Tab-separated table of C-alpha atoms and ligand atoms in Angstrom:
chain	number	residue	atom	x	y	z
I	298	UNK	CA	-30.000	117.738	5.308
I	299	UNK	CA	-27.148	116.449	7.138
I	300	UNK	CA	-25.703	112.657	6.808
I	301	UNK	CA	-25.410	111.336	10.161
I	302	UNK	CA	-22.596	108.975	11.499
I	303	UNK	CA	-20.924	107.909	14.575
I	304	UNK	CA	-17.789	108.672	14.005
I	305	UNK	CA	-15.985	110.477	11.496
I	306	UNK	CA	-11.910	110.254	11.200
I	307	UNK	CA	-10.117	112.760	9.657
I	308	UNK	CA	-7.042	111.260	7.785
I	309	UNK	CA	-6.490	107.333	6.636
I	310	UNK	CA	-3.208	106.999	7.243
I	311	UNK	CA	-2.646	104.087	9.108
I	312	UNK	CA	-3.625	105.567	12.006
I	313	UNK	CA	-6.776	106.456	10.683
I	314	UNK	CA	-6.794	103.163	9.251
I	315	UNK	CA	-6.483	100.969	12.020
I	316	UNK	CA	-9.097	102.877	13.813
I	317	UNK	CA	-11.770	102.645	11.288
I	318	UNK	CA	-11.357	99.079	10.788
I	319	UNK	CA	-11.838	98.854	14.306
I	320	UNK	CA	-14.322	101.056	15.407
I	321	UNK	CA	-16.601	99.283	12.408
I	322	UNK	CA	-15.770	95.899	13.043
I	323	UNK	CA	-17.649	96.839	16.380
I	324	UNK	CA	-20.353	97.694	14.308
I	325	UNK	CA	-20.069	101.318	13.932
I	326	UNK	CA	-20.729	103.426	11.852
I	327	UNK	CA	-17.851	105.678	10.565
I	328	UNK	CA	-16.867	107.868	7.304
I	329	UNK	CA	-12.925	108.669	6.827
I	330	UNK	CA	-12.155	111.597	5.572
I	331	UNK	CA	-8.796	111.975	3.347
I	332	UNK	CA	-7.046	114.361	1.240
I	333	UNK	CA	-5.606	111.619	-1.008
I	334	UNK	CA	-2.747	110.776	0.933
I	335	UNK	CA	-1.481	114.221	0.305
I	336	UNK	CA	1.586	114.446	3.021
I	337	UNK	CA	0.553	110.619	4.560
I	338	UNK	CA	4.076	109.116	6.065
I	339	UNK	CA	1.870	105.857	6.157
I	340	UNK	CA	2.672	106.300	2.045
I	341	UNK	CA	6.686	106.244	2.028
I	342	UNK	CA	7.205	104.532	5.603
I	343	UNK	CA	9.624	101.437	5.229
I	344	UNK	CA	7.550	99.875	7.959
I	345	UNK	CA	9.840	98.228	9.996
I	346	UNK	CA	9.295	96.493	13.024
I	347	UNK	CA	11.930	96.675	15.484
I	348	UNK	CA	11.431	96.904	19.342
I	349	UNK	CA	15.080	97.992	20.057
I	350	UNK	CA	14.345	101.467	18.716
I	351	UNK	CA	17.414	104.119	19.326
I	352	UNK	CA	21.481	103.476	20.265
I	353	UNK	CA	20.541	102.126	23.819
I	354	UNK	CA	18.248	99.163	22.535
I	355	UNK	CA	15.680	100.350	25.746
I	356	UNK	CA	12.295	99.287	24.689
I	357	UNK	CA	8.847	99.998	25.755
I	358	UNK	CA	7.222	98.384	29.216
I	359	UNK	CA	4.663	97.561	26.721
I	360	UNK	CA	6.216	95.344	24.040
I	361	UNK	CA	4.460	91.980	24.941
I	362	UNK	CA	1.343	93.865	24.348
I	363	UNK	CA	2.228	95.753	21.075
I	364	UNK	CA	3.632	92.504	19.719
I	365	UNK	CA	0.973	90.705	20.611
I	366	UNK	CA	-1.503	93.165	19.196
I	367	UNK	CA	0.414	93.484	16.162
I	368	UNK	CA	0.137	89.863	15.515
I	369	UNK	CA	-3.541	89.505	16.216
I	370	UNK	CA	-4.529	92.418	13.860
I	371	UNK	CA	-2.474	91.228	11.097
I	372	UNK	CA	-4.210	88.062	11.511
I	373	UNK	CA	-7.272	89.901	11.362
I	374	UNK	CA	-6.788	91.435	8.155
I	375	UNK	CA	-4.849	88.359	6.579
I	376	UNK	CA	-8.536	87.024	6.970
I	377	UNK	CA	-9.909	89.689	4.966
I	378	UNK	CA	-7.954	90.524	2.113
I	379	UNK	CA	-6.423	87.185	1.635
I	380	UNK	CA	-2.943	88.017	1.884
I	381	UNK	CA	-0.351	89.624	4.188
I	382	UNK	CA	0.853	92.704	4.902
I	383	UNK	CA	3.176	91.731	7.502
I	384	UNK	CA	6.629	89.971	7.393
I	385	UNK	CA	8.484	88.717	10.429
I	386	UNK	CA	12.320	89.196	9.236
I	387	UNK	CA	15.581	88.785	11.469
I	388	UNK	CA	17.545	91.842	11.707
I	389	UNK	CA	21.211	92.082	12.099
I	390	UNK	CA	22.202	94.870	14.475
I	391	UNK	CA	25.237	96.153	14.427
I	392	UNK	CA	27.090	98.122	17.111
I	393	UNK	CA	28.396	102.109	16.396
I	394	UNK	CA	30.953	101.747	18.923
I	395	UNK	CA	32.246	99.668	21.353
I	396	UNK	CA	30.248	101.448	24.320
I	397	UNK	CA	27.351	100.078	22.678
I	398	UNK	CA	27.969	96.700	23.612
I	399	UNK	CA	27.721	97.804	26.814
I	400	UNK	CA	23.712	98.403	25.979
I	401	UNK	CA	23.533	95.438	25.049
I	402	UNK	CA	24.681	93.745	28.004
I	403	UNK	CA	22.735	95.474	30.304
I	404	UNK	CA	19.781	95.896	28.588
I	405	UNK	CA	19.418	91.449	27.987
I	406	UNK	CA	19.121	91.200	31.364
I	407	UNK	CA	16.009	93.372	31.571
I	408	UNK	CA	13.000	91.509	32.667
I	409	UNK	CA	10.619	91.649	29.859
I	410	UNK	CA	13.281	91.648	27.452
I	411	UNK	CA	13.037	87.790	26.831
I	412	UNK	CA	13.328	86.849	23.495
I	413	UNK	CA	13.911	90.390	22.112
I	414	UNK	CA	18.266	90.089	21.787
I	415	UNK	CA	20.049	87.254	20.149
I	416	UNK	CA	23.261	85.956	20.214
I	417	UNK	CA	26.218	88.483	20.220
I	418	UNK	CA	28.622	88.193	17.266
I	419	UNK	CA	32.469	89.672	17.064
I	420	UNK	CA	33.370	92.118	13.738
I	421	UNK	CA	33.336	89.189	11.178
I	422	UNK	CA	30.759	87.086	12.959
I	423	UNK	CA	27.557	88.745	11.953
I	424	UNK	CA	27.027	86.291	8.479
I	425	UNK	CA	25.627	89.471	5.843
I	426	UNK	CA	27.743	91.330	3.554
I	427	UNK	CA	28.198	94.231	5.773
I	428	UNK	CA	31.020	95.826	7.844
I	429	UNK	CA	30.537	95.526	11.440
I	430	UNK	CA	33.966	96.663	12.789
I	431	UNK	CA	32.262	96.617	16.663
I	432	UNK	CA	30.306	93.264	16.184
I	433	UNK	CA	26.871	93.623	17.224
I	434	UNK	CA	23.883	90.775	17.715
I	435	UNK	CA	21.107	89.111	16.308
I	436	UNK	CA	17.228	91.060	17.153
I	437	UNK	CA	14.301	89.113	17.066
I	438	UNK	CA	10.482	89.702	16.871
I	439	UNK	CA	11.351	92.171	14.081
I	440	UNK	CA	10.237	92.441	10.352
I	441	UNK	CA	8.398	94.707	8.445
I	442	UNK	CA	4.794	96.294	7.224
I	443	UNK	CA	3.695	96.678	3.639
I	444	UNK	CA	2.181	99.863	4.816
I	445	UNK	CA	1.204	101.022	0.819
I	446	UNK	CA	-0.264	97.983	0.239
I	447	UNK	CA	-2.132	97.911	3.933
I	448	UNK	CA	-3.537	101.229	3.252
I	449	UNK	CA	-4.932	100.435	-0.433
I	450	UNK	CA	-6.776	97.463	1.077
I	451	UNK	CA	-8.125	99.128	3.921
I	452	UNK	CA	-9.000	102.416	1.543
I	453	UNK	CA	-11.559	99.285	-0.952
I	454	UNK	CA	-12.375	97.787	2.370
I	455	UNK	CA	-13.728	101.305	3.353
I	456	UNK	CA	-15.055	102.310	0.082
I	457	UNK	CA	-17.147	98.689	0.017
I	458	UNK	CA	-18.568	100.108	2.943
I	459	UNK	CA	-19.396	103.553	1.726
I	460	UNK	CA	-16.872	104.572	4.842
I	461	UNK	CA	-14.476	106.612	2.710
I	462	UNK	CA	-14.247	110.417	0.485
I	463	UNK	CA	-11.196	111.743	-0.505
I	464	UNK	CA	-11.380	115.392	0.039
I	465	UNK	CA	-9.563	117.937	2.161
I	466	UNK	CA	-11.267	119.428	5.526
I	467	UNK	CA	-10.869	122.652	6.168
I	468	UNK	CA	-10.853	123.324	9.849
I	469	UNK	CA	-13.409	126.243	9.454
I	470	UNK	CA	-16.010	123.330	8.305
I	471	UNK	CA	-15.758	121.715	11.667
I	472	UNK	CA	-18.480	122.416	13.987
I	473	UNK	CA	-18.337	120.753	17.568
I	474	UNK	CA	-21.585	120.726	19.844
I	475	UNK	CA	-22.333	119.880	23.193
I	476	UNK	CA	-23.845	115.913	21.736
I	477	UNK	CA	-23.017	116.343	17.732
I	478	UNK	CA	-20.021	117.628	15.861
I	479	UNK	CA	-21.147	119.120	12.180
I	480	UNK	CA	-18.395	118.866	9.368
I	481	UNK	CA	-20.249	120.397	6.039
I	482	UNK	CA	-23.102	118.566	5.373
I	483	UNK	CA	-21.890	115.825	7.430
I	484	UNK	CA	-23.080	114.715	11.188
I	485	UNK	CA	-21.589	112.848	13.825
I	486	UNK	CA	-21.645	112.299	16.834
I	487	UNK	CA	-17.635	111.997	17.598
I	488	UNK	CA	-14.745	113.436	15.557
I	489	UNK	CA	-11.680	112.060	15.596
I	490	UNK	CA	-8.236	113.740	14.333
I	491	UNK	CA	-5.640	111.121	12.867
I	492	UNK	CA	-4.146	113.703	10.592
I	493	UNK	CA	-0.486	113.010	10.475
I	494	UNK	CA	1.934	115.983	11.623
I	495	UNK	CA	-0.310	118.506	10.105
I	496	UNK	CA	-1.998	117.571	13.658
I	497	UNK	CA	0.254	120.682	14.276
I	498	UNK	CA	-2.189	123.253	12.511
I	499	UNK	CA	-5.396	121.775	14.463
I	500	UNK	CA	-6.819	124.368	16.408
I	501	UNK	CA	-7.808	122.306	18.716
I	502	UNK	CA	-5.097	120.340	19.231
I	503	UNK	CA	-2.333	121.997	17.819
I	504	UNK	CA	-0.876	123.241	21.254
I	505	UNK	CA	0.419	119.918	21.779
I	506	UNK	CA	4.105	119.009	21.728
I	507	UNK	CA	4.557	117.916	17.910
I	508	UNK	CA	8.102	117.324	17.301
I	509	UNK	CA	7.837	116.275	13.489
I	510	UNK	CA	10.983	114.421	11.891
I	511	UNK	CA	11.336	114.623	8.284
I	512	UNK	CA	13.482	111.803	6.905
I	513	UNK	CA	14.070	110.211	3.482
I	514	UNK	CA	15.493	107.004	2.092
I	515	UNK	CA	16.415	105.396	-1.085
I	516	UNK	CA	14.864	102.448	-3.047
I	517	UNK	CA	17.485	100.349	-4.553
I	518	UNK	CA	17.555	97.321	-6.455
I	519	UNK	CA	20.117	94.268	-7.375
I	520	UNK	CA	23.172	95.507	-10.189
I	521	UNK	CA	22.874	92.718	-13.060
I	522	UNK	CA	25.712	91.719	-12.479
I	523	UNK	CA	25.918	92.229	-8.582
I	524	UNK	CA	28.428	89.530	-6.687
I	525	UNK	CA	26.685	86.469	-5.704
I	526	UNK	CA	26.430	87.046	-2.123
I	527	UNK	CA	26.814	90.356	-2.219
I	528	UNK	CA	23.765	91.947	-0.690
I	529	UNK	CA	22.220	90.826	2.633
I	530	UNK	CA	19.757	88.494	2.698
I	531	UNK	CA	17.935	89.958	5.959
I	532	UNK	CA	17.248	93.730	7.619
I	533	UNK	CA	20.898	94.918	8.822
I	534	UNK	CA	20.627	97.714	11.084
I	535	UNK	CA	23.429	100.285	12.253
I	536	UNK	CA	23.924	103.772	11.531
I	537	UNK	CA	21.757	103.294	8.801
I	538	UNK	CA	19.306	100.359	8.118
I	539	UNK	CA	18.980	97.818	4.897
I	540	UNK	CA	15.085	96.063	4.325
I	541	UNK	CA	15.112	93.809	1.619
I	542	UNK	CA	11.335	93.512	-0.257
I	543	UNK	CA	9.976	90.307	-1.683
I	544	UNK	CA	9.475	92.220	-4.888
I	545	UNK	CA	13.399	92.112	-4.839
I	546	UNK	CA	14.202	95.696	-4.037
I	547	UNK	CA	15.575	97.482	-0.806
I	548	UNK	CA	14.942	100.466	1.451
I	549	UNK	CA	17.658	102.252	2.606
I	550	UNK	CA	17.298	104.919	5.631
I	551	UNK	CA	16.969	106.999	6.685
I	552	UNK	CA	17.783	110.734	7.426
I	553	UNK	CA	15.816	113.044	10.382
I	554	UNK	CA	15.132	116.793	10.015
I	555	UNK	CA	13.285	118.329	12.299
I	556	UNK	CA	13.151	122.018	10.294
I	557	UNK	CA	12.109	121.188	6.525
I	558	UNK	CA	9.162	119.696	7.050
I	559	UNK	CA	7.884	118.589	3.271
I	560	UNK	CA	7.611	115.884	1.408
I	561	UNK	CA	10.684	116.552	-1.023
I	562	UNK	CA	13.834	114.583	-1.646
I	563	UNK	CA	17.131	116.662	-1.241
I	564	UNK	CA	19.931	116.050	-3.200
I	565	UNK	CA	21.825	116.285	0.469
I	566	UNK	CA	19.613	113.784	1.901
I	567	UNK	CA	20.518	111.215	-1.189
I	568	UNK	CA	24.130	112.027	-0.512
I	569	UNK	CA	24.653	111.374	3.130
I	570	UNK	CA	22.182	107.905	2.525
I	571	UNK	CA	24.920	107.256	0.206
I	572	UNK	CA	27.059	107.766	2.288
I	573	UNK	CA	25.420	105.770	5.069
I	574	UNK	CA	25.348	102.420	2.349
I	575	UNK	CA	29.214	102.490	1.805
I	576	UNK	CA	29.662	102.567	5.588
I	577	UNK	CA	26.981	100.106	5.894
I	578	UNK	CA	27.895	97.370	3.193
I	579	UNK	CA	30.798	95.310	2.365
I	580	UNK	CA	30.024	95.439	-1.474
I	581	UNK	CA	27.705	98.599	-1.765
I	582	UNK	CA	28.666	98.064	-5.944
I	583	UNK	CA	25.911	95.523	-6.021
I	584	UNK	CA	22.743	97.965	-5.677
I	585	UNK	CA	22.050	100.746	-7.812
I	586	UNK	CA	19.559	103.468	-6.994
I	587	UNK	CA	15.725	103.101	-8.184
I	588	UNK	CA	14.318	105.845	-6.224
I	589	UNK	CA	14.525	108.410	-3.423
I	590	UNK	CA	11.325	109.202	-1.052
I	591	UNK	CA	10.670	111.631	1.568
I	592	UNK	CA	7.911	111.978	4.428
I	593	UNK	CA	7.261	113.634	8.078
I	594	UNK	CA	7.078	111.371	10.588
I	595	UNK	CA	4.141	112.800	13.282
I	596	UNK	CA	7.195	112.711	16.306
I	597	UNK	CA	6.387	114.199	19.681
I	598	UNK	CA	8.081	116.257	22.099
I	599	UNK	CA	8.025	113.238	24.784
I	600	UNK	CA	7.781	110.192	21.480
I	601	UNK	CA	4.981	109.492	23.260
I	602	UNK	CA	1.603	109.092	21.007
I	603	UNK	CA	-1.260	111.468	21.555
I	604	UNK	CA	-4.805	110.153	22.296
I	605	UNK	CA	-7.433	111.573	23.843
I	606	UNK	CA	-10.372	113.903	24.297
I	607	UNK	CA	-10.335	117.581	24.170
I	608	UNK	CA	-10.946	118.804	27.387
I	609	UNK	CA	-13.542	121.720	26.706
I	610	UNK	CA	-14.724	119.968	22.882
I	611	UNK	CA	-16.233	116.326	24.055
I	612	UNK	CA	-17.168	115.291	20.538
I	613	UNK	CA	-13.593	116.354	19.777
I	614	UNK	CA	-10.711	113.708	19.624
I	615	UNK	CA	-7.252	112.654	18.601
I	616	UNK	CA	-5.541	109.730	17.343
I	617	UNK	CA	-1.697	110.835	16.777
I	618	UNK	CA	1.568	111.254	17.249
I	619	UNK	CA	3.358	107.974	16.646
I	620	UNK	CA	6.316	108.934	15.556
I	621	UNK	CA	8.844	106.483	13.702
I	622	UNK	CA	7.154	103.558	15.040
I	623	UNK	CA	3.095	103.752	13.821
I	624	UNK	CA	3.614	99.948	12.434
I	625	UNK	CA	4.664	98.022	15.708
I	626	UNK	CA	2.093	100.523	18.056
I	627	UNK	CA	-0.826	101.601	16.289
I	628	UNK	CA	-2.629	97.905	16.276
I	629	UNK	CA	-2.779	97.780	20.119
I	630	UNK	CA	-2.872	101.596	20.792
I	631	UNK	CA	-6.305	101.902	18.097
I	632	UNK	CA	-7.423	98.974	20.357
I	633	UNK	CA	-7.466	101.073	23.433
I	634	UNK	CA	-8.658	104.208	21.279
I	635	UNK	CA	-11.685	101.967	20.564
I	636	UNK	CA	-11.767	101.062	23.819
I	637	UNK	CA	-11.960	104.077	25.330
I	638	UNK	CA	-14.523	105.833	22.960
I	639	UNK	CA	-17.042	103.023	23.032
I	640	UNK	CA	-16.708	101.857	26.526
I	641	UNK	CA	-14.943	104.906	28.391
I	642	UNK	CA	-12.202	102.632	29.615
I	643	UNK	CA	-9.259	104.953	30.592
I	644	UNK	CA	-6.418	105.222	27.955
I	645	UNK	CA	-2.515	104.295	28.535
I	646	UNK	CA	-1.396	107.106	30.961
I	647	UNK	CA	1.602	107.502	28.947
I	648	UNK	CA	-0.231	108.262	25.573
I	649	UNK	CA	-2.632	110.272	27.493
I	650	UNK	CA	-2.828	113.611	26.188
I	651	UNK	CA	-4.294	114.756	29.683
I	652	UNK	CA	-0.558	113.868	30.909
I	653	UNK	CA	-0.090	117.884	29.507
I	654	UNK	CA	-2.689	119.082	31.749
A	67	FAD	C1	10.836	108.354	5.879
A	67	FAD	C2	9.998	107.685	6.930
A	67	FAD	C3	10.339	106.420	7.353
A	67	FAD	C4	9.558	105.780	8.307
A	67	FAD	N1	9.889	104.507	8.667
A	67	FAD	C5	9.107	103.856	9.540
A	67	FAD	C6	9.388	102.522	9.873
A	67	FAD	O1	10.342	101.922	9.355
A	67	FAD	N2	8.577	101.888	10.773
A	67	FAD	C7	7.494	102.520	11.334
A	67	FAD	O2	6.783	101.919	12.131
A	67	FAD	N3	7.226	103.803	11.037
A	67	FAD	C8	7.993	104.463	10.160
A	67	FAD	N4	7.706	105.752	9.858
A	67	FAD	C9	6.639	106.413	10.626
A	67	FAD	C10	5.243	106.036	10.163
A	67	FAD	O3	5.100	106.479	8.842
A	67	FAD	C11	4.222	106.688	11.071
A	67	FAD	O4	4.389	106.280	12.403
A	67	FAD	C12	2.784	106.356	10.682
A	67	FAD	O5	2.681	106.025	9.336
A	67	FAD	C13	1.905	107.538	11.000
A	67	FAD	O6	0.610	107.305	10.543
A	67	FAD	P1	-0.511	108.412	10.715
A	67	FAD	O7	-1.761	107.818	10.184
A	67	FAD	O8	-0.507	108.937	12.090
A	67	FAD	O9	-0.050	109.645	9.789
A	67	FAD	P2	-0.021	109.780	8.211
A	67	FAD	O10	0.430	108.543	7.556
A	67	FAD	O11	0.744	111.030	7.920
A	67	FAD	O12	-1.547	109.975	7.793
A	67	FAD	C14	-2.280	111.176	7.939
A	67	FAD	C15	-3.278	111.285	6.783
A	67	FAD	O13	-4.148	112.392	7.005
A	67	FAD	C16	-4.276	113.134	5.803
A	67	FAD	N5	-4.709	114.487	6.186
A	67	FAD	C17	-4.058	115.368	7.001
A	67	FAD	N6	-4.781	116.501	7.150
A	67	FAD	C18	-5.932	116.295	6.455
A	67	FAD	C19	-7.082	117.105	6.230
A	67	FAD	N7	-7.213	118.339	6.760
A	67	FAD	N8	-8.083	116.620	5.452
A	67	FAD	C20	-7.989	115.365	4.908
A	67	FAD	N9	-6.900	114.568	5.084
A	67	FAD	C21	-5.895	115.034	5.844
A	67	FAD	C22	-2.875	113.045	5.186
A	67	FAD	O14	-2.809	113.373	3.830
A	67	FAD	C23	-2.598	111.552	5.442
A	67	FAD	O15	-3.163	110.739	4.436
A	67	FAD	C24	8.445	106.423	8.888
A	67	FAD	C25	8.090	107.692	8.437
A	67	FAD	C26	8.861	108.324	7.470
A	67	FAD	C27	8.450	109.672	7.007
């Protein structure tokens, strides 16, 4: 006999996550499917939050709402589990070049872009231990996500609820009817895909423009006897970006490859991040290495997410495609998901994956 649901997810990243929380919340009922975490980026992800993505500081039409979504979800699971998982942090960017400034200038003066860009500070101005031979300015509404620590909650919260297995689907399992989908033994009457950049295998989505971006970082933590002083106190972000942890250590990242697409640190990846710390700090003596980590990050073709229906498979769905920046957009993009699955209200064109015809 089969055991029926209304939804099942495949993957709990924190895509998957997010979605499940939500879709149950409204009373649904859901089982997540996941391999164990077995390529998640959600696992490795620094988590930062930082709305000035890329070298021109453009950010999305949409930031009020992700920020503000972002906010009210964290809230939301603060409420639950007693603690938080997100930390609102100052960041320190610093310009590559003196053209960048010129970004900066422009890009203040963008409506919607109130609040988002600090003050502007010359090359010894910027008040961290780092060299910042082109200035740079102070970036606000940034921070970061404890996304290991989010996902173990939300992986009890689910198992509480009988709403979790960890085991691998096989695509041949899947099923899809006209009004159920059959996965094994299992039933439901939606399917939704939220597998990472694997999404790239899925025969039924697979066709769409994955662009997946391998990077790694290292996890450092203070020398003994590391200058007073000596490491930043706050995310610095140039070429290469510094998170300090409450637990005392730091993140330092990260690298892009777009051909090896595993889950394995290179010694070349260590050595340019390296690299990218003596260039980065004024005293990169003080931190010794604790660690290096590696993940795919599910990029697209247009870094635009996926989400959608398949257009000849309606039980069929996906949930994907965030890229480098799943923390700040999955908690208002799952909202519309939701949205859109319970209610039929139309998604964000620009996530959209009908935009591909
Ligand atoms: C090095 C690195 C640094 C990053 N830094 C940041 C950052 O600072 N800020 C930020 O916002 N984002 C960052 N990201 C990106 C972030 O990790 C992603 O945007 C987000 O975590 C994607 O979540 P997801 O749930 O879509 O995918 P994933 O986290 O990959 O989750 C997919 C899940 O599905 C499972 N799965 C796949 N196929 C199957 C199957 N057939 N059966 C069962 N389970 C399956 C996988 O094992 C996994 O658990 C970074 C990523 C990397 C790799």
């Amino acid at each position: 006999m089969h055991e029926s649901y209304d939804f099942l997810i495949i993957g709990q990243g924190l895509a998957g996550s997010l979605l499940a929380w939500r879709l149950i919340r409204r009373g649904r009922r859901v089982l997540v499917l996941d391999d164990n975490h077995r390529t998640a980026a959600s696992r490795v992800a620094a988590g930062l939050v930082n709305p000035l993505a890329g070298m021109r500081f453009n950010h999305s039409p949409r930031i009020g709402r992700w920020l503000e979504a972002l906010a009210g979800l964290h809230d939301e699971l603060a409420r639950e589990a007693g603690r938080r998982f997100s930390h609102p942090q100052p960041m320190v960017r610093l310009f590559r070049s003196p053209q960048q400034a010129r970004f900066y200038e422009r890009n203040r003066a963008r409506p919607g872009s109130e609040g988002l860009f600090g003050d502007r500070f010359g090359p010894e101005g910027s008040g961290q231990p780092v060299k910042a031979p082109h200035g740079g300015f102070h970036q606000h509404h940034t921070g970061h996500v404890d996304l290991p620590a989010l996902l173990a909650f939300i992986a009890r919260w689910l198992e509480a609820r009988q709403a979790l297995r960890r085991e691998a689907v096989a695509y041949g399992q899947i099923e899809p009817g006209r009004d159920r989908v059959s996965c094994g033994e299992l039933e439901a009457e939606h399917l939704i895909f939220c597998e990472g950049y694997r999404g790239m295998e899925n025969p039924w989505f697979g066709h769409l423009p994955f662009a997946p971006d391998k990077g790694e970082f290292l996890v450092l933590e203070k020398r003994p006897r590391a200058l007073p002083g000596g490491v930043p106190n706050t995310i610095v972000n140039g070429a290469h970006w510094l998170l300090p942890h409450a637990d005392g250590r730091y993140r330092l990242g990260a690298t892009h490859d777009h051909h090896r697409l595993d889950q394995r640190a290179t010694a070349e990846g260590r050595k340019k991040l390296e690299q990218g710390m003596r260039d980065l700090l004024l005293h990169p003596e003080s931190l010794r290495l604790v660690d290096q980590q590696a993940g795919v990050r599910p990029a697209t073709g247009d870094r635009k997410p996926f989400l959608g229906t398949h257009p000849e498979q309606p039980r069929l769905h996906i949930f994907n495609g965030f890229g480098a920046h799943g923390s700040l957009a999955i908690p208002w993009y799952s909202k519309r998901m939701a949205e859109w699955l319970l209610e039929g209200k139309p998604l964000p064109e620009e996530a959209d994956i009908g935009r591909f015809g």
